[in-house]
mmCIF file of C-alpha atoms in Angstrom:
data_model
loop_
_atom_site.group_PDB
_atom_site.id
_atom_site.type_symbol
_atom_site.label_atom_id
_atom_site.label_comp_id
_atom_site.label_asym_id
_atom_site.label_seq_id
_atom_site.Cartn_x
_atom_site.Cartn_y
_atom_site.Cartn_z
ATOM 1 C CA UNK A 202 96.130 110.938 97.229
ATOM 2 C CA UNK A 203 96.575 109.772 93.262
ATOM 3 C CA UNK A 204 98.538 107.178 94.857
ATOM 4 C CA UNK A 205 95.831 105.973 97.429
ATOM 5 C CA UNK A 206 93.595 105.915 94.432
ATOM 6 C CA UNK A 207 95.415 103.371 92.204
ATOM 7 C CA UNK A 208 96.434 101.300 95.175
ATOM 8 C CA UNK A 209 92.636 100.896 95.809
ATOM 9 C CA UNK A 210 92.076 99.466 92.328
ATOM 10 C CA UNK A 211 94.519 96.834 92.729
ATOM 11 C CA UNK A 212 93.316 95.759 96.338
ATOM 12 C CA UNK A 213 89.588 96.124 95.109
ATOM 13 C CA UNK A 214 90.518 94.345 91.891
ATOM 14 C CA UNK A 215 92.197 91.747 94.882
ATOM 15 C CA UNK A 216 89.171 91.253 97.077
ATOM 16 C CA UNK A 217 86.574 91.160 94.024
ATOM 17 C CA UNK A 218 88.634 88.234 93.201
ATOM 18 C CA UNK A 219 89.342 86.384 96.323
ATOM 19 C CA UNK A 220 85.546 86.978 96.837
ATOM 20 C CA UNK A 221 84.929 84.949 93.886
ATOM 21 C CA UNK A 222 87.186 82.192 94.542
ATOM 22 C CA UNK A 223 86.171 81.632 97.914
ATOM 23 C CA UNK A 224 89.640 83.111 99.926
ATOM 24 C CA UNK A 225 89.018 85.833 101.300
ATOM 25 C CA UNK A 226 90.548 84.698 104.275
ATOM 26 C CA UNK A 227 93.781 83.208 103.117
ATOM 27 C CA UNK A 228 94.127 86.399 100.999
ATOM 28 C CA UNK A 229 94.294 88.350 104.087
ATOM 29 C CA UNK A 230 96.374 86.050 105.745
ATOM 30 C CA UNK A 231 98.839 86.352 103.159
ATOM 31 C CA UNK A 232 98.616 90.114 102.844
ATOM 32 C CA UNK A 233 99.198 90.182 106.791
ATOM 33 C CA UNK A 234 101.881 87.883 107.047
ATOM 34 C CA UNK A 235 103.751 89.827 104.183
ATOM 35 C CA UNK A 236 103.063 92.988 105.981
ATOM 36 C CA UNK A 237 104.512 92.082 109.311
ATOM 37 C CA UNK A 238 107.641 90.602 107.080
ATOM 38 C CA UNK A 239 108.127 93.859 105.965
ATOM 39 C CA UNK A 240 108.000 95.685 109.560
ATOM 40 C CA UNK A 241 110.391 93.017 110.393
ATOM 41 C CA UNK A 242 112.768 92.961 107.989
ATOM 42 C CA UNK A 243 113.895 96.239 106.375
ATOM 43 C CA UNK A 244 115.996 94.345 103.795
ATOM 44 C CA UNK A 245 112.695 92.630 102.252
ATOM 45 C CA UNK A 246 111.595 96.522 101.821
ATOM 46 C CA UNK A 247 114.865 97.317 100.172
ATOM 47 C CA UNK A 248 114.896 94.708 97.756
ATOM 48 C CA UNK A 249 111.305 95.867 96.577
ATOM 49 C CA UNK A 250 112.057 99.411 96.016
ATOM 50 C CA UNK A 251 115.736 98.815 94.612
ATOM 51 C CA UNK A 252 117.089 99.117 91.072
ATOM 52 C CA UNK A 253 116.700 95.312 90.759
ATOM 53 C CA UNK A 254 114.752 93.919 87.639
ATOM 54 C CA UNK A 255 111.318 93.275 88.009
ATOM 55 C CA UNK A 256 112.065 89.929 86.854
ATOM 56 C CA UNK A 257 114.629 89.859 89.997
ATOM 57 C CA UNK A 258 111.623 91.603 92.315
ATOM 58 C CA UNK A 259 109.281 88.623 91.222
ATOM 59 C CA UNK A 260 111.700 85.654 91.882
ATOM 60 C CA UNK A 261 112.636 87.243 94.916
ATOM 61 C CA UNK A 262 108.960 87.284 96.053
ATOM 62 C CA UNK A 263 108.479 83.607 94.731
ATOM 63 C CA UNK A 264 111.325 82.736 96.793
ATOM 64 C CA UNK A 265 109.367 84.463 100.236
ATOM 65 C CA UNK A 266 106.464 82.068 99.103
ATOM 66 C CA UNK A 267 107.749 79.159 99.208
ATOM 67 C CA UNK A 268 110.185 79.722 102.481
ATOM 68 C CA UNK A 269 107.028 81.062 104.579
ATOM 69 C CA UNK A 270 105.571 78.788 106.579
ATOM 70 C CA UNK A 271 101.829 78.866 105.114
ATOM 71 C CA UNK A 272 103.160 79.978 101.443
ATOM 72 C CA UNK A 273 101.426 83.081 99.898
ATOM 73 C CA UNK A 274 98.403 83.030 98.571
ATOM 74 C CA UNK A 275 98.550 82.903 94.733
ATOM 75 C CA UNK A 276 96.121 85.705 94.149
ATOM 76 C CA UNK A 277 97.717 87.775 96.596
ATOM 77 C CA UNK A 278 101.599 86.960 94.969
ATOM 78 C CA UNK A 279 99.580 87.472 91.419
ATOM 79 C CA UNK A 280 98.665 91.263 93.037
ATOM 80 C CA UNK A 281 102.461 91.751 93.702
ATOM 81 C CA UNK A 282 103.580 90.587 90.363
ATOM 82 C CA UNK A 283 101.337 93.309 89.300
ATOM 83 C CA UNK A 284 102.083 95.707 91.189
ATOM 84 C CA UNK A 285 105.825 95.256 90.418
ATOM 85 C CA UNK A 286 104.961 95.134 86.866
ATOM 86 C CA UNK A 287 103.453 98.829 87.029
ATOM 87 C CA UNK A 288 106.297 100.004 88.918
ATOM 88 C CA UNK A 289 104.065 100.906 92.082
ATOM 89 C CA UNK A 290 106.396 98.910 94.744
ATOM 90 C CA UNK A 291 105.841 102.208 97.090
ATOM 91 C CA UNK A 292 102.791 100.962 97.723
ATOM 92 C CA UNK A 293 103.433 97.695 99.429
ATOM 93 C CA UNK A 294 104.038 99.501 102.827
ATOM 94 C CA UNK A 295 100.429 100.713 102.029
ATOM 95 C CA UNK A 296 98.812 97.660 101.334
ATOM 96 C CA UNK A 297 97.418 96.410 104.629
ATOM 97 C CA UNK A 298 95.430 99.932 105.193
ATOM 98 C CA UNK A 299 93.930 99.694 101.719
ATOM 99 C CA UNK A 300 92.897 96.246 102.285
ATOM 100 C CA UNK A 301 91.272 97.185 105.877
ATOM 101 C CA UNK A 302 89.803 100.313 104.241
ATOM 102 C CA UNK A 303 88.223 97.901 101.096
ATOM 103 C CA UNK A 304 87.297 94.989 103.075
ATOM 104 C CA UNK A 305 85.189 97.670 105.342
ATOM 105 C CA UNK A 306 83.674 98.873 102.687
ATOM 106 C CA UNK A 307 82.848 96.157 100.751
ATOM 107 C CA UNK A 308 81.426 94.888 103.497
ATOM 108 C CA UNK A 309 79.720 97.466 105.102
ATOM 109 C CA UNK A 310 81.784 97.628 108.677
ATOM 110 C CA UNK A 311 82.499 101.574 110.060
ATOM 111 C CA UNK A 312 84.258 102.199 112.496
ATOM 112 C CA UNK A 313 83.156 105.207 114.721
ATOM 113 C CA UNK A 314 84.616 107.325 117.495
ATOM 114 C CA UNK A 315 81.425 108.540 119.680
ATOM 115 C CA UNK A 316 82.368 111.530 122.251
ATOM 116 C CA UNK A 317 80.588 111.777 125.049
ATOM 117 C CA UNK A 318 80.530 114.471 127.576
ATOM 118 C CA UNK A 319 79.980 111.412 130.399
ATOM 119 C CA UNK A 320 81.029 108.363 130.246
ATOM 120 C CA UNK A 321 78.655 106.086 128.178
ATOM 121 C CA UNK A 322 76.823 103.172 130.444
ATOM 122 C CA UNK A 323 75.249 100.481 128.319
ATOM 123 C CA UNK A 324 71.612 101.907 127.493
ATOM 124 C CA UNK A 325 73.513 105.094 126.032
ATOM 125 C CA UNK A 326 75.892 102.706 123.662
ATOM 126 C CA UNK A 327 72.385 100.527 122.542
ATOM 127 C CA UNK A 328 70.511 103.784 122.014
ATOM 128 C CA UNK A 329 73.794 104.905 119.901
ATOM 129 C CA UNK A 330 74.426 101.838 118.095
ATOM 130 C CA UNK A 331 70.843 101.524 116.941
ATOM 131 C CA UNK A 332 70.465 104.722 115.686
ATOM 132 C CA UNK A 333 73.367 104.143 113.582
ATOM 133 C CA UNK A 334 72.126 100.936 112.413
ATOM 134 C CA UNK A 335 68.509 102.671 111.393
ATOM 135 C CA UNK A 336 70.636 105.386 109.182
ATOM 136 C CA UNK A 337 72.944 102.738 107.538
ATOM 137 C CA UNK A 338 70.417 99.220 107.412
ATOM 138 C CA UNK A 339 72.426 96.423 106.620
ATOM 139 C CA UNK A 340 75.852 97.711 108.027
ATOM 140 C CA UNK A 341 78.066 97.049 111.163
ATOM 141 C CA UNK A 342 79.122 99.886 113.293
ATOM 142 C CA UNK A 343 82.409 99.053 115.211
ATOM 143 C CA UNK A 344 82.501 101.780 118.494
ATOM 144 C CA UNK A 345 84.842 103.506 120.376
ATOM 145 C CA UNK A 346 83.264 105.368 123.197
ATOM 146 C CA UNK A 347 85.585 108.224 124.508
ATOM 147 C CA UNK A 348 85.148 111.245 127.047
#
């Protein structure tokens, strides 16, 4: 959980950023592209959480940048740098959760699982979803309707 916590002030500290410099978007590009990279390649994960210098870490991060086809998004690569820096490379498995988790807050999106004991028709799920809206004003509500 203390770990959750500090990766939320560097992806917070991240969007707050981005936010202000007008890339959101190619922020969470970046932080998707890197996060499939590391599904895909187990080596890239190695590398990170290795014995290797953090100078070594960095270069070998700059080096990811410039092969990928779109690059990395400086802000996001900045993040990395400091998350090397702070020995915390654990977390970038983590990253792509705390982002999701930040960017729905921060924005005001919730997702929500609504039960039902039948399944929902379409006056049910506009009843539901306005009543949701009228407790939270000004936020999204993203629904799953299950049985």
């Amino acid at each position: 959980m203390k770990d959750f916590f500090f990766l939320l002030k560097y992806v917070d500290a991240l969007y707050d950023t981005a936010l202000e410099k007008g890339s959101l978007k190619s922020v969470d590009e970046s932080l998707r592209a890197f996060t499939a990279l590391l599904s895909e390649k187990p080596e890239v994960v190695s590398v990170l959480e290795s014995n290797a210098s953090k100078k070594a870490k960095k270069e070998f991060l700059s080096n990811l940048s410039v092969a990928s086809d779109s690059g990395i998004n400086p802000l996001f690569l900045n993040m990395m740098f400091l998350v090397i820096d702070n020995n915390r490379c654990h977390f970038f498995g983590k990253l792509l959760s705390a982002w999701e988790h930040q960017v729905s807050t921060k924005e005001h999106v919730w997702k929500a699982q609504i039960y039902t004991s039948v399944a929902a028709d379409d006056g049910m799920k506009k009843a539901i979803e306005k009543y949701l809206a009228e407790c939270e004003p000004g936020s999204k509500f993203i629904c799953e309707y299950l049985i």
